[in-house]
């Protein structure tokens, strides 16, 4: 068997690259993130040995053991008393469609929907079996937003109903170009909000109509999540009895056989005078699921601060260690998750290695969270039971899906503009001869889809540091390589490639570390901007 080797970057060229990206005094002001440990951790964590780092799977247990061992070896201090681990109690629920009789019934006849291909559903309340005989109601976007003068429910009692709704939020118009954030997705557009609102109203379930454009990803992503085990925090009250998605084609068929036109109702749902529409259809039958209780772990290590007062405050660097794990089937069944998020997991280890010998004024935590792919569960558990007071947590800087293409002239700081972090990030970028990448319209609601969001909801200034887009080398080919990753997202093909140029990943990690240290050494903690539109959802 041919021996695989890692290509080595030219040492002099790489040193010159770092010199161009860092201020002249960086060798004394900030510790340097090294490429070699980052690459080694990335290759190891995304190897088949770790079986895709799945929640509730052997690969996940191996990952936690690896991270705990590395944290100890690096010289980090345990963040949870004498323990590096924080327990995250989770309920695992896996739909059993072959044992279930659940179907959509119209005029006494069952629609011919195949689980996985046409629709998916899960027991949002974590019950192993449940009987359904509930009518369907189309509720448009399923949003109630008083500040937008918007209410899709109009006082209609939807208790014990199955709510069919669209993903995203109402689109801007010529008269109201900035309604619901304009073309950007607000929290109202996220499926998490829609499930939460349906639960508050006593609904029996939700069926979301999927389109690639509105969801921000293809049906294969929904299917992969739906056919595998679904997780939720065991301590939570749970969601509605049924939480599911239906393809646009199947939804169109459903509406047609009930005498409704999906496009007409979609158009009506774009107006504030929309009223829910009862569909002459029912979800009927028994839904069976396999339910188990398990414990996963966040892993956290600390570098204590040096200032006698500021050391009681904290900067958190975070990344989720999990991916989709090992699935059932034939052929390649391991979802290695090299970029998502072996890259962020490895980067934090490299950052910690660089930092242990040079503490900052405030304390710094390196936090690897569990079960992000299952709904940001690990970070939600941390925010609910923090290992450090949130009131004394200055910021959370998150890393999720890093730059594997090459070095850039810019760096992503989308979301920092909600807080004073934007000014600090701009300063740090300038010192590294970088520009902050222009803010893009967040059509996919990325700010609400990564672990920093749970810190933001709890009041901590937070965002995920993104990859740059202005590539130094062969910009057109590099941009195309980056775009091509979308085809590997949440697929078995997200595997480590030893030919990757990781200098851009090192650059991203270095920026994150420099930014965190700037916050850690500042006189005061950063604040939220008072006019931030997300303020309503912060706890």
C-alpha angles and dihedrals in degrees: 000000000000113000113238117222133186115241112237121227115235102266096218093046092049091049090052090050092053091046090055092050099045133062119258092255095047095109089067101027101048133022114242124244109227125219097215099065092040091054093044093051092045093051092048099044093048095045121110088253089077092047095220095307092263124191110253092008135110090254091058091052091050090050094053091049090050094049093046091050093048092048090054093045092051091054100248116152121241111262098202103058103281092341130090091200130080115197117236110194110212138179114219115209123183120185116233103204094168090058093043133081097203114143143146111256124203120181091341094310128105120234111237098242122160117213108243097014100053106014142352131203139183135192099256091187093054095240119150094221136008137172119230131199102148132142122238123241125187108221101177108228093348092232134145111187115160093185088060093043087240131139120161092183099056092195094301112151106239097171110142092005129125106237119214111200146160126253119239124027136277112302123240120262134204088257094044108027093164101044111134091004095310111256091346118098115246126202088264088068096056118101089229091064091047092053090047093051092047090051091051089054095050097248118167093222151332133238114193118204107230127216124163091234098049097041096040093230140059129269090257089070091053091045094049090053095043100051093047129069114294121215137203135170108277091217094057125095089240129228136270119316092256126034113176152144131226127198118249091243092053092045090052090053091048093052093044095053090050090054095254131120114227095205093051092050091047089054091049090051090061090068125079091229092064114134124200115265121218111221119212089236138098139205103228139173138045124309115205126192138174109239128193136167118229142164123231126179141232111210118216135176130178138213104202118230123248101221112091091225106026093049086079088067125072146212115203125208110193142183132165115245098197133090133169097291127201116337134196119266142067132295118018105003099162117103095203096185096205095166096023095076116324085089096059093041092052093043092057090053091051091047092050091050090054094046107047095082095046113047123189130226093264123047119262127214126201106205126187108190130204133230100013090146088057095059107299090291100155094052090043089054091049093049090050093048107020121193088216125034109271090217087064095043107105099193147336118226111191130197120203124159107356135208111280095165106073146282121318139198091231141042132215118248101159109161095027089098089074090070143024086273089089092069092047092047091050091052093049092047091052091051088054092048089249134128125222105249112249112266112258125209102265097227093161096049092241092167090066096045105067136065097263086070093073090054090048091051088053091053101260115132102246145159140153117256106232136204120268120245104202099088121204096211125051094338097196096050091042092052090050091050090052092048091049090065089077088075090057096043108124091354131117087250092073089103134145116267115200090207093065116123101230097184089102090051090050089048091053092048091047092052090050092050093046090049092049092050091049088055092043092054098042122111094238138024118256120257137215118255109254094226095052107136091218091064092099093065097046113106 
